[in-house]
PDB file of C-alpha atoms in Angstrom:
ATOM      1  CA  MET A   1     117.598  77.556 125.544  1.00  0.00           C
ATOM      2  CA  PRO A   2     116.303  80.833 127.068  1.00  0.00           C
ATOM      3  CA  GLN A   3     113.185  80.356 129.169  1.00  0.00           C
ATOM      4  CA  PHE A   4     111.011  82.750 127.123  1.00  0.00           C
ATOM      5  CA  ILE A   5     111.781  80.781 123.940  1.00  0.00           C
ATOM      6  CA  PHE A   6     110.967  77.519 125.715  1.00  0.00           C
ATOM      7  CA  ASP A   7     107.670  78.984 126.967  1.00  0.00           C
ATOM      8  CA  PHE A   8     106.821  80.306 123.508  1.00  0.00           C
ATOM      9  CA  LEU A   9     107.443  76.923 121.840  1.00  0.00           C
ATOM     10  CA  HIS A  10     105.416  75.207 124.546  1.00  0.00           C
ATOM     11  CA  GLN A  11     102.505  77.574 123.871  1.00  0.00           C
ATOM     12  CA  LEU A  12     102.727  76.844 120.148  1.00  0.00           C
ATOM     13  CA  LYS A  13     102.685  73.112 120.802  1.00  0.00           C
ATOM     14  CA  SER A  14      99.590  73.537 122.997  1.00  0.00           C
ATOM     15  CA  THR A  15      97.630  75.465 120.356  1.00  0.00           C
ATOM     16  CA  SER A  16      94.056  74.166 120.127  1.00  0.00           C
ATOM     17  CA  GLU A  17      92.289  73.210 116.901  1.00  0.00           C
ATOM     18  CA  LEU A  18      89.918  76.128 117.414  1.00  0.00           C
ATOM     19  CA  GLU A  19      92.829  78.580 117.608  1.00  0.00           C
ATOM     20  CA  TRP A  20      94.369  77.077 114.463  1.00  0.00           C
ATOM     21  CA  ILE A  21      91.109  77.552 112.563  1.00  0.00           C
ATOM     22  CA  GLY A  22      90.781  81.113 113.842  1.00  0.00           C
ATOM     23  CA  THR A  23      94.394  81.849 112.909  1.00  0.00           C
ATOM     24  CA  VAL A  24      94.232  80.499 109.359  1.00  0.00           C
ATOM     25  CA  THR A  25      90.907  82.132 108.511  1.00  0.00           C
ATOM     26  CA  GLY A  26      92.118  85.342 110.172  1.00  0.00           C
ATOM     27  CA  VAL A  27      95.180  85.531 107.919  1.00  0.00           C
ATOM     28  CA  VAL A  28      93.099  84.816 104.826  1.00  0.00           C
ATOM     29  CA  CYS A  29      90.436  87.436 105.579  1.00  0.00           C
ATOM     30  CA  VAL A  30      92.946  90.203 106.357  1.00  0.00           C
ATOM     31  CA  TYR A  31      94.929  89.396 103.196  1.00  0.00           C
ATOM     32  CA  LEU A  32      91.749  89.572 101.126  1.00  0.00           C
ATOM     33  CA  ALA A  33      90.759  92.850 102.793  1.00  0.00           C
ATOM     34  CA  ALA A  34      94.140  94.340 101.859  1.00  0.00           C
ATOM     35  CA  LYS A  35      93.502  93.268  98.272  1.00  0.00           C
ATOM     36  CA  GLN A  36      89.975  94.750  98.396  1.00  0.00           C
ATOM     37  CA  ARG A  37      88.345  91.349  97.882  1.00  0.00           C
ATOM     38  CA  ILE A  38      84.781  91.148  99.132  1.00  0.00           C
ATOM     39  CA  TRP A  39      85.232  87.530 100.271  1.00  0.00           C
ATOM     40  CA  ASN A  40      87.232  88.776 103.237  1.00  0.00           C
ATOM     41  CA  TRP A  41      83.943  89.411 105.034  1.00  0.00           C
ATOM     42  CA  PRO A  42      82.375  85.900 105.029  1.00  0.00           C
ATOM     43  CA  ILE A  43      85.739  84.337 105.893  1.00  0.00           C
ATOM     44  CA  SER A  44      86.157  86.793 108.760  1.00  0.00           C
ATOM     45  CA  ILE A  45      82.858  85.549 110.203  1.00  0.00           C
ATOM     46  CA  VAL A  46      84.422  82.115 110.720  1.00  0.00           C
ATOM     47  CA  SER A  47      87.492  83.631 112.376  1.00  0.00           C
ATOM     48  CA  VAL A  48      85.598  85.914 114.768  1.00  0.00           C
ATOM     49  CA  CYS A  49      83.325  83.073 115.896  1.00  0.00           C
ATOM     50  CA  CYS A  50      86.403  81.027 116.820  1.00  0.00           C
ATOM     51  CA  TYR A  51      88.010  83.890 118.697  1.00  0.00           C
ATOM     52  CA  LEU A  52      84.826  84.813 120.502  1.00  0.00           C
ATOM     53  CA  ILE A  53      85.108  81.480 122.294  1.00  0.00           C
ATOM     54  CA  ILE A  54      88.894  81.631 122.727  1.00  0.00           C
ATOM     55  CA  PHE A  55      88.998  85.130 124.201  1.00  0.00           C
ATOM     56  CA  TYR A  56      86.161  84.444 126.618  1.00  0.00           C
ATOM     57  CA  GLN A  57      87.971  81.341 127.854  1.00  0.00           C
ATOM     58  CA  HIS A  58      91.109  83.432 128.479  1.00  0.00           C
ATOM     59  CA  ARG A  59      89.246  86.268 130.275  1.00  0.00           C
ATOM     60  CA  LEU A  60      89.823  88.791 127.490  1.00  0.00           C
ATOM     61  CA  TYR A  61      86.303  90.135 127.818  1.00  0.00           C
ATOM     62  CA  GLY A  62      86.868  93.298 125.803  1.00  0.00           C
ATOM     63  CA  ASP A  63      88.102  91.194 122.916  1.00  0.00           C
ATOM     64  CA  SER A  64      85.139  88.841 123.346  1.00  0.00           C
ATOM     65  CA  ILE A  65      82.703  91.727 122.927  1.00  0.00           C
ATOM     66  CA  LEU A  66      84.839  92.935 120.041  1.00  0.00           C
ATOM     67  CA  GLN A  67      84.245  89.668 118.183  1.00  0.00           C
ATOM     68  CA  ILE A  68      80.482  90.212 118.356  1.00  0.00           C
ATOM     69  CA  TYR A  69      81.028  93.683 116.939  1.00  0.00           C
ATOM     70  CA  PHE A  70      83.280  92.209 114.227  1.00  0.00           C
ATOM     71  CA  LEU A  71      80.528  89.763 113.341  1.00  0.00           C
ATOM     72  CA  LEU A  72      77.990  92.555 112.879  1.00  0.00           C
ATOM     73  CA  THR A  73      80.412  94.749 110.925  1.00  0.00           C
ATOM     74  CA  ALA A  74      81.386  91.807 108.733  1.00  0.00           C
ATOM     75  CA  ILE A  75      77.755  91.501 107.671  1.00  0.00           C
ATOM     76  CA  TYR A  76      77.524  95.264 107.147  1.00  0.00           C
ATOM     77  CA  GLY A  77      80.874  95.419 105.349  1.00  0.00           C
ATOM     78  CA  TRP A  78      79.851  92.590 103.024  1.00  0.00           C
ATOM     79  CA  TYR A  79      76.705  94.512 102.112  1.00  0.00           C
ATOM     80  CA  TYR A  80      78.416  97.904 101.836  1.00  0.00           C
ATOM     81  CA  TRP A  81      81.334  96.701  99.704  1.00  0.00           C
ATOM     82  CA  ARG A  82      78.971  94.869  97.373  1.00  0.00           C
ATOM     83  CA  LYS A  83      76.817  97.988  97.070  1.00  0.00           C
ATOM     84  CA  ARG A  84      79.830 100.128  96.164  1.00  0.00           C
ATOM     85  CA  ASP A  85      81.129  97.527  93.706  1.00  0.00           C
ATOM     86  CA  LEU A  86      77.856  97.869  91.833  1.00  0.00           C
ATOM     87  CA  SER A  87      78.038 101.668  91.769  1.00  0.00           C
ATOM     88  CA  ASP A  88      80.311 104.255  90.186  1.00  0.00           C
ATOM     89  CA  GLU A  89      81.592 105.508  93.543  1.00  0.00           C
ATOM     90  CA  LYS A  90      85.333 105.530  94.163  1.00  0.00           C
ATOM     91  CA  PRO A  91      86.056 102.823  96.739  1.00  0.00           C
ATOM     92  CA  ILE A  92      88.617 104.481  99.023  1.00  0.00           C
ATOM     93  CA  SER A  93      88.454 107.802 100.873  1.00  0.00           C
ATOM     94  CA  SER A  94      90.664 109.593 103.414  1.00  0.00           C
ATOM     95  CA  LEU A  95      89.966 111.418 106.677  1.00  0.00           C
ATOM     96  CA  SER A  96      90.627 115.140 107.039  1.00  0.00           C
ATOM     97  CA  LEU A  97      92.951 116.354 109.817  1.00  0.00           C
ATOM     98  CA  THR A  98      89.908 117.327 111.883  1.00  0.00           C
ATOM     99  CA  HIS A  99      88.403 113.862 111.553  1.00  0.00           C
ATOM    100  CA  ILE A 100      91.754 112.255 112.383  1.00  0.00           C
ATOM    101  CA  ALA A 101      91.873 114.264 115.626  1.00  0.00           C
ATOM    102  CA  LEU A 102      88.300 113.275 116.449  1.00  0.00           C
ATOM    103  CA  THR A 103      89.104 109.635 115.712  1.00  0.00           C
ATOM    104  CA  ILE A 104      92.067 109.669 118.101  1.00  0.00           C
ATOM    105  CA  ALA A 105      89.969 111.346 120.789  1.00  0.00           C
ATOM    106  CA  ALA A 106      87.228 108.750 120.338  1.00  0.00           C
ATOM    107  CA  ILE A 107      89.730 105.913 120.723  1.00  0.00           C
ATOM    108  CA  VAL A 108      91.178 107.381 123.936  1.00  0.00           C
ATOM    109  CA  VAL A 109      87.776 108.034 125.526  1.00  0.00           C
ATOM    110  CA  LEU A 110      86.383 104.636 124.539  1.00  0.00           C
ATOM    111  CA  GLY A 111      89.572 102.838 125.592  1.00  0.00           C
ATOM    112  CA  LEU A 112      89.645 104.405 129.048  1.00  0.00           C
ATOM    113  CA  SER A 113      85.921 103.797 129.528  1.00  0.00           C
ATOM    114  CA  LEU A 114      86.307 100.137 128.635  1.00  0.00           C
ATOM    115  CA  GLY A 115      89.407  99.875 130.811  1.00  0.00           C
ATOM    116  CA  PHE A 116      87.645 101.155 133.926  1.00  0.00           C
ATOM    117  CA  THR A 117      84.609  98.982 133.186  1.00  0.00           C
ATOM    118  CA  LEU A 118      86.742  95.849 132.823  1.00  0.00           C
ATOM    119  CA  ARG A 119      88.745  96.733 135.940  1.00  0.00           C
ATOM    120  CA  TYR A 120      85.773  97.069 138.258  1.00  0.00           C
ATOM    121  CA  TRP A 121      83.280  94.658 136.720  1.00  0.00           C
ATOM    122  CA  THR A 122      85.346  91.666 135.554  1.00  0.00           C
ATOM    123  CA  ASP A 123      88.181  89.440 136.805  1.00  0.00           C
ATOM    124  CA  THR A 124      90.565  90.303 133.962  1.00  0.00           C
ATOM    125  CA  ASP A 125      94.175  91.090 134.883  1.00  0.00           C
ATOM    126  CA  VAL A 126      94.731  93.383 131.870  1.00  0.00           C
ATOM    127  CA  PRO A 127      91.766  95.791 131.910  1.00  0.00           C
ATOM    128  CA  PHE A 128      93.328  98.844 130.292  1.00  0.00           C
ATOM    129  CA  ALA A 129      95.430  96.966 127.733  1.00  0.00           C
ATOM    130  CA  ASP A 130      92.344  94.986 126.741  1.00  0.00           C
ATOM    131  CA  GLY A 131      90.170  98.111 126.744  1.00  0.00           C
ATOM    132  CA  MET A 132      92.483 100.256 124.642  1.00  0.00           C
ATOM    133  CA  CYS A 133      93.161  97.524 122.085  1.00  0.00           C
ATOM    134  CA  THR A 134      89.444  96.870 121.880  1.00  0.00           C
ATOM    135  CA  ALA A 135      88.712 100.569 121.309  1.00  0.00           C
ATOM    136  CA  MET A 136      91.308 100.825 118.546  1.00  0.00           C
ATOM    137  CA  SER A 137      89.917  97.723 116.882  1.00  0.00           C
ATOM    138  CA  PHE A 138      86.336  99.012 117.118  1.00  0.00           C
ATOM    139  CA  VAL A 139      87.276 102.205 115.314  1.00  0.00           C
ATOM    140  CA  ALA A 140      89.569 100.552 112.765  1.00  0.00           C
ATOM    141  CA  GLN A 141      86.922  98.002 111.811  1.00  0.00           C
ATOM    142  CA  PHE A 142      84.261 100.648 111.315  1.00  0.00           C
ATOM    143  CA  LEU A 143      86.582 102.747 109.147  1.00  0.00           C
ATOM    144  CA  MET A 144      87.425  99.670 107.098  1.00  0.00           C
ATOM    145  CA  THR A 145      83.760  98.940 106.367  1.00  0.00           C
ATOM    146  CA  ARG A 146      83.621 102.454 104.911  1.00  0.00           C
ATOM    147  CA  LYS A 147      86.894 101.927 103.017  1.00  0.00           C
ATOM    148  CA  ILE A 148      88.720 104.716 104.857  1.00  0.00           C
ATOM    149  CA  LEU A 149      92.473 104.724 104.202  1.00  0.00           C
ATOM    150  CA  GLN A 150      93.462 105.436 107.800  1.00  0.00           C
ATOM    151  CA  SER A 151      91.837 102.210 108.995  1.00  0.00           C
ATOM    152  CA  TRP A 152      95.078 100.439 108.090  1.00  0.00           C
ATOM    153  CA  VAL A 153      97.195 102.846 110.162  1.00  0.00           C
ATOM    154  CA  ILE A 154      95.135 101.986 113.229  1.00  0.00           C
ATOM    155  CA  TRP A 155      95.315  98.279 112.419  1.00  0.00           C
ATOM    156  CA  ILE A 156      99.114  98.414 112.236  1.00  0.00           C
ATOM    157  CA  ALA A 157      99.275 100.051 115.684  1.00  0.00           C
ATOM    158  CA  VAL A 158      96.761  97.776 117.372  1.00  0.00           C
ATOM    159  CA  ASN A 159      98.237  94.590 115.889  1.00  0.00           C
ATOM    160  CA  LEU A 160     101.627  95.480 117.360  1.00  0.00           C
ATOM    161  CA  CYS A 161     100.004  96.210 120.742  1.00  0.00           C
ATOM    162  CA  TYR A 162      98.203  92.862 120.734  1.00  0.00           C
ATOM    163  CA  ILE A 163     101.387  90.778 120.363  1.00  0.00           C
ATOM    164  CA  PRO A 164     102.667  91.137 123.959  1.00  0.00           C
ATOM    165  CA  LEU A 165      99.105  90.947 125.290  1.00  0.00           C
ATOM    166  CA  TYR A 166      98.497  87.543 123.702  1.00  0.00           C
ATOM    167  CA  LEU A 167     101.902  86.235 124.789  1.00  0.00           C
ATOM    168  CA  HIS A 168     100.943  87.249 128.331  1.00  0.00           C
ATOM    169  CA  LYS A 169      97.742  85.232 127.933  1.00  0.00           C
ATOM    170  CA  GLU A 170      99.686  82.217 126.595  1.00  0.00           C
ATOM    171  CA  LEU A 171      98.140  82.509 123.132  1.00  0.00           C
ATOM    172  CA  ALA A 172     101.394  82.152 121.210  1.00  0.00           C
ATOM    173  CA  MET A 173      99.829  81.184 117.891  1.00  0.00           C
ATOM    174  CA  THR A 174      97.521  84.182 118.075  1.00  0.00           C
ATOM    175  CA  ALA A 175     100.546  86.381 118.831  1.00  0.00           C
ATOM    176  CA  VAL A 176     102.211  85.013 115.698  1.00  0.00           C
ATOM    177  CA  LEU A 177      98.998  85.717 113.831  1.00  0.00           C
ATOM    178  CA  TYR A 178      99.150  89.370 114.860  1.00  0.00           C
ATOM    179  CA  VAL A 179     102.751  89.662 113.690  1.00  0.00           C
ATOM    180  CA  ILE A 180     101.461  88.510 110.306  1.00  0.00           C
ATOM    181  CA  PHE A 181      98.500  90.882 110.603  1.00  0.00           C
ATOM    182  CA  ALA A 182     100.859  93.819 111.185  1.00  0.00           C
ATOM    183  CA  GLY A 183     102.763  92.973 108.007  1.00  0.00           C
ATOM    184  CA  ILE A 184      99.595  92.546 105.978  1.00  0.00           C
ATOM    185  CA  ALA A 185      98.203  95.790 107.395  1.00  0.00           C
ATOM    186  CA  TRP A 186     101.323  97.649 106.276  1.00  0.00           C
ATOM    187  CA  ASN A 187     100.994  96.218 102.773  1.00  0.00           C
ATOM    188  CA  GLY A 188      97.281  96.962 102.848  1.00  0.00           C
ATOM    189  CA  TYR A 189      97.951 100.583 103.689  1.00  0.00           C
ATOM    190  CA  ARG A 190     100.454 100.902 100.847  1.00  0.00           C
ATOM    191  CA  ASP A 191      98.078  99.271  98.344  1.00  0.00           C
ATOM    192  CA  TRP A 192      95.104 101.392  99.413  1.00  0.00           C
ATOM    193  CA  LYS A 193      97.247 104.526  99.436  1.00  0.00           C
ATOM    194  CA  ARG A 194      98.373 103.787  95.888  1.00  0.00           C
ATOM    195  CA  THR A 195      94.786 103.248  94.724  1.00  0.00           C
ATOM    196  CA  TYR A 196      93.567 106.366  96.548  1.00  0.00           C
ATOM    197  CA  SER A 197      96.310 108.520  95.007  1.00  0.00           C
ATOM    198  CA  ALA A 198      95.565 107.135  91.549  1.00  0.00           C
ATOM    199  CA  ASN A 199      91.878 108.017  91.987  1.00  0.00           C
ATOM    200  CA  ILE A 200      92.788 111.556  93.055  1.00  0.00           C
ATOM    201  CA  LEU A 201      94.959 112.010  89.979  1.00  0.00           C
ATOM    202  CA  GLU A 202      92.243 110.568  87.780  1.00  0.00           C
ATOM    203  CA  HIS A 203      89.696 113.052  89.125  1.00  0.00           C
ATOM    204  CA  ALA A 204      92.139 115.943  88.788  1.00  0.00           C
ATOM    205  CA  SER A 205      92.848 115.119  85.142  1.00  0.00           C
ATOM    206  CA  THR A 206      89.191 114.611  84.209  1.00  0.00           C
ATOM    207  CA  PRO A 207      87.689 117.764  82.629  1.00  0.00           C
ATOM    208  CA  ALA A 208      84.611 119.112  84.383  1.00  0.00           C
ATOM    209  CA  SER A 209      81.445 118.562  82.389  1.00  0.00           C
TER     210      SER A 209
END
């Protein structure tokens, strides 16, 4: 058996109960988010609390801070989604090309800033990988709370980037989780895109009053 497969199976066997809980609730909350179900937010609170502890133990400090941010945005997202469900507003919107460019610039600047901070102020061995993934996740989570279509595009990219990072940190089950996340994110993008396009067509066919 190749060594990398042996190491991967060993990591899976060593998965802690806390990581299992974080993994299962993580899959459930992302699936519900893709289906636009408001219960994704309270379930995500359980997952982020688990991973706050896990990431700190594995010296992924950017991801640890990210979990605190996820906790706050989960509370905000729960409130915001409920508010929109009770209104007549269309739930999904899309960024303009200008805002897409600004979003990319914000990710790069934030990622590099976090990378240099982690490099010089912590004992992590992956400062820039951790920093850039953290920056992408920060932005994607905020866009998701606002039901912005492009949030899923960022999630697809960052989930794929996280897979080798977590394997490096011997978090095999979490790496598997992010493979699943990438698939769910792709389906989420397609579902949201379909809903967004349907709303555009509905508005275009509605006579002005």
